[in-house]
């Protein structure tokens, strides 16, 4: 089994994060309590800007916190600036907390968030954004004042407009490859040029630029960067190689978009 001899960074398991849990109000099962940034500059708008300037959201899922941390470090060290760790990754909130300490300039978030309790834990750990495969109204309404961007998943024009009208600043079109790929993004942007969209699911690196050219604010790259073989073998050099290519293609596509 090919394993990179030199680790990019050393996993250090931080203390388990145990935020205080206030009693929930009668109207809702969970409330988010981690809102701390009240500055005049919107943290949500800064996160959106980072995503749009990157063009790439690297999406990582792993079967252990150690592998998640090492793979994330490899990608961030190779030029990725926006990274999402899937909620099902063991120790996801601990990993996120440590990554934020070691990579303070990166924009880090948690994906496949399905309920307000997980959203709260992600926010306490330091997530700058949360992503879901569908629209979860509790997360959207509770996170609006917390300085954390929520990106709900949408599929149809009706879902896109409903999420936008409810307050979503950007939506994730999922599963985009199944729905028609770049042609679907192009078609959606005609009636909704004012709605920011992230394209997600099954996108290869060499199509990232085309998605951005067709109107996507950014694309989510998962297996294209964190390939199944590289993750199985802990091949950090391969992860680093694909992360570098993806980051470069994202920047080039964003530069072309800005010139248009």
Coordinates of N, CA, C and O in Angstrom, one line a residue, residues 57-128:
X57 N -14.8 24.6 -4.4 CA -15.0 24.1 -3.0 C -14.6 22.6 -3.0 O -15.3 21.8 -3.6
X58 N -13.5 22.3 -2.3 CA -13.1 20.9 -2.2 C -14.0 20.3 -1.1 O -14.1 20.8 0.0
X59 N -14.5 19.1 -1.4 CA -15.4 18.4 -0.5 C -14.7 17.1 -0.1 O -14.4 16.2 -0.9
X60 N -14.5 17.0 1.2 CA -13.8 15.8 1.8 C -14.6 15.0 2.7 O -15.3 15.5 3.6
X61 N -14.6 13.7 2.4 CA -15.2 12.7 3.4 C -14.1 11.6 3.6 O -13.4 11.2 2.7
X62 N -14.0 11.2 4.8 CA -13.0 10.2 5.2 C -13.6 9.3 6.3 O -14.6 9.6 6.9
X63 N -12.9 8.1 6.5 CA -13.4 7.2 7.4 C -12.7 7.2 8.8 O -12.9 6.4 9.6
X64 N -11.8 8.3 8.9 CA -11.2 8.5 10.2 C -10.8 9.9 10.4 O -10.5 10.6 9.4
X65 N -10.7 10.5 11.6 CA -10.3 11.8 11.8 C -8.9 12.1 11.3 O -8.5 13.1 10.8
X66 N -8.0 11.1 11.6 CA -6.6 11.2 11.2 C -6.5 11.4 9.7 O -5.8 12.3 9.2
X67 N -7.2 10.6 8.9 CA -7.1 10.6 7.4 C -7.7 11.9 7.0 O -7.2 12.6 6.0
X68 N -8.9 12.3 7.6 CA -9.5 13.6 7.2 C -8.6 14.8 7.4 O -8.4 15.6 6.5
X69 N -7.9 14.8 8.5 CA -7.0 15.9 8.8 C -5.8 16.0 7.8 O -5.5 17.0 7.3
X70 N -5.2 14.8 7.6 CA -4.0 14.8 6.7 C -4.4 15.1 5.3 O -3.7 15.8 4.6
X71 N -5.5 14.6 4.8 CA -6.0 14.9 3.4 C -6.3 16.3 3.3 O -6.0 16.9 2.2
X72 N -7.0 16.9 4.3 CA -7.3 18.3 4.2 C -6.1 19.2 4.2 O -6.0 20.1 3.4
X73 N -5.1 18.8 5.0 CA -3.8 19.6 5.0 C -3.1 19.5 3.6 O -2.6 20.5 3.1
X74 N -3.2 18.3 3.0 CA -2.6 18.2 1.7 C -3.2 19.1 0.7 O -2.6 19.7 -0.1
X75 N -4.6 19.1 0.7 CA -5.3 20.0 -0.3 C -5.1 21.4 0.0 O -4.8 22.2 -0.9
X76 N -5.1 21.8 1.2 CA -4.9 23.2 1.6 C -3.5 23.7 1.3 O -3.2 24.8 0.8
X77 N -2.5 22.8 1.5 CA -1.2 23.1 1.2 C -0.9 23.2 -0.3 O 0.1 23.9 -0.7
X78 N -1.7 22.6 -1.1 CA -1.6 22.7 -2.6 C -2.3 23.8 -3.2 O -2.3 23.9 -4.5
X79 N -3.0 24.6 -2.5 CA -3.6 25.8 -3.1 C -5.1 25.9 -2.9 O -5.7 26.9 -3.2
X80 N -5.8 24.9 -2.4 CA -7.2 25.0 -2.1 C -7.4 26.0 -1.0 O -6.8 25.9 0.1
X81 N -8.4 26.9 -1.1 CA -8.7 27.9 -0.1 C -10.1 27.7 0.5 O -10.3 28.3 1.5
X82 N -10.9 27.0 -0.1 CA -12.3 26.7 0.4 C -12.5 25.2 0.5 O -12.4 24.5 -0.5
X83 N -12.8 24.7 1.7 CA -12.9 23.3 1.9 C -14.1 22.9 2.8 O -14.3 23.6 3.8
X84 N -14.8 21.9 2.4 CA -15.9 21.4 3.1 C -15.7 20.0 3.6 O -15.2 19.1 2.8
X85 N -15.9 19.7 4.9 CA -15.8 18.3 5.4 C -17.2 17.8 5.6 O -18.0 18.4 6.3
X86 N -17.5 16.6 5.1 CA -18.8 16.0 5.2 C -19.1 15.6 6.6 O -18.2 15.1 7.3
X87 N -20.3 15.8 7.0 CA -20.7 15.6 8.4 C -20.5 14.1 8.8 O -20.2 13.9 10.0
X88 N -20.6 13.2 8.0 CA -20.4 11.8 8.3 C -19.0 11.4 8.7 O -18.8 10.3 9.2
X89 N -18.0 12.2 8.4 CA -16.6 12.0 8.7 C -16.5 11.8 10.2 O -16.9 12.8 11.0
X90 N -15.9 10.8 10.8 CA -15.7 10.6 12.2 C -14.9 11.8 12.8 O -13.9 12.2 12.2
X91 N -15.4 12.3 13.9 CA -14.7 13.4 14.5 C -14.7 14.7 13.7 O -13.7 15.5 13.9
X92 N -15.7 14.9 12.9 CA -15.7 16.0 12.0 C -15.5 17.4 12.7 O -14.7 18.2 12.2
X93 N -16.1 17.6 13.8 CA -16.0 18.9 14.4 C -14.7 19.1 15.1 O -14.1 20.2 15.1
X94 N -14.1 18.1 15.6 CA -12.7 18.2 16.1 C -11.7 18.4 15.0 O -10.8 19.3 15.2
X95 N -11.9 17.7 13.9 CA -11.0 18.0 12.8 C -11.1 19.4 12.3 O -10.1 20.1 12.1
X96 N -12.3 19.9 12.2 CA -12.5 21.2 11.7 C -11.9 22.2 12.7 O -11.2 23.2 12.2
X97 N -12.1 22.1 13.9 CA -11.5 23.0 14.9 C -10.0 23.0 14.8 O -9.4 24.1 14.9
X98 N -9.3 21.9 14.6 CA -7.9 21.9 14.5 C -7.4 22.5 13.2 O -6.4 23.2 13.2
X99 N -8.1 22.2 12.1 CA -7.7 22.8 10.8 C -7.8 24.3 10.9 O -7.0 25.0 10.3
X100 N -8.8 24.9 11.6 CA -9.0 26.3 11.7 C -7.8 26.9 12.4 O -7.3 28.0 12.0
X101 N -7.3 26.2 13.4 CA -6.1 26.7 14.1 C -4.9 26.7 13.3 O -4.1 27.6 13.3
X102 N -4.7 25.6 12.4 CA -3.5 25.5 11.6 C -3.6 26.2 10.3 O -2.6 26.5 9.7
X103 N -4.8 26.5 9.8 CA -5.0 27.2 8.5 C -6.0 28.3 8.7 O -7.1 28.3 8.2
X104 N -5.6 29.4 9.4 CA -6.6 30.4 9.8 C -7.1 31.2 8.6 O -8.2 31.9 8.7
X105 N -6.4 31.3 7.5 CA -6.9 32.1 6.4 C -7.8 31.3 5.4 O -8.4 31.9 4.5
X106 N -7.9 30.0 5.6 CA -8.8 29.2 4.8 C -10.2 29.3 5.2 O -10.6 29.7 6.3
X107 N -11.1 29.1 4.2 CA -12.5 29.2 4.4 C -13.0 27.7 4.5 O -13.1 27.0 3.6
X108 N -13.4 27.3 5.8 CA -13.7 25.9 6.1 C -15.1 25.8 6.5 O -15.6 26.6 7.3
X109 N -15.8 24.7 6.1 CA -17.2 24.5 6.4 C -17.5 23.0 6.6 O -16.6 22.2 6.4
X110 N -18.7 22.7 6.8 CA -19.2 21.4 7.0 C -20.3 21.1 6.1 O -21.2 22.0 5.9
X111 N -20.3 20.0 5.4 CA -21.4 19.6 4.4 C -22.3 18.5 4.9 O -22.0 17.8 5.9
X112 N -23.4 18.3 4.2 CA -24.4 17.4 4.5 C -24.9 17.6 5.9 O -25.2 16.6 6.7
X113 N -25.2 18.8 6.2 CA -25.8 19.2 7.5 C -27.3 19.1 7.3 O -27.9 19.7 6.4
X114 N -28.0 18.3 8.1 CA -29.4 18.0 7.9 C -30.3 18.5 9.1 O -31.5 18.5 8.9
X115 N -29.7 19.0 10.2 CA -30.5 19.5 11.3 C -29.8 20.6 12.0 O -28.6 20.8 11.9
X116 N -30.6 21.3 12.8 CA -30.1 22.5 13.5 C -29.1 22.1 14.6 O -28.2 22.9 14.9
X117 N -29.2 20.9 15.2 CA -28.2 20.5 16.2 C -26.8 20.3 15.6 O -25.8 20.8 16.1
X118 N -26.7 19.7 14.4 CA -25.4 19.6 13.8 C -24.9 20.9 13.3 O -23.7 21.2 13.3
X119 N -25.8 21.8 12.9 CA -25.4 23.1 12.5 C -24.8 23.9 13.6 O -23.8 24.5 13.5
X120 N -25.4 23.7 14.8 CA -24.9 24.4 16.0 C -23.5 23.9 16.3 O -22.6 24.7 16.6
X121 N -23.3 22.6 16.3 CA -22.0 22.0 16.6 C -20.9 22.5 15.6 O -19.8 22.8 15.9
X122 N -21.3 22.6 14.3 CA -20.4 23.1 13.3 C -20.0 24.5 13.5 O -18.8 24.9 13.4
X123 N -21.0 25.4 13.9 CA -20.7 26.8 14.1 C -19.8 26.9 15.3 O -18.8 27.7 15.3
X124 N -20.0 26.2 16.4 CA -19.2 26.3 17.6 C -17.8 25.8 17.3 O -16.8 26.4 17.8
X125 N -17.6 24.9 16.4 CA -16.3 24.4 16.0 C -15.6 25.4 15.1 O -14.3 25.4 14.9
X126 N -16.3 26.4 14.5 CA -15.7 27.5 13.7 C -16.0 27.5 12.3 O -15.4 28.2 11.5
X127 N -17.0 26.7 11.8 CA -17.3 26.7 10.4 C -17.7 28.0 9.9 O -18.5 28.8 10.5
X128 N -17.2 28.4 8.7 CA -17.6 29.6 8.0 C -18.8 29.4 7.1 O -19.5 30.4 6.8

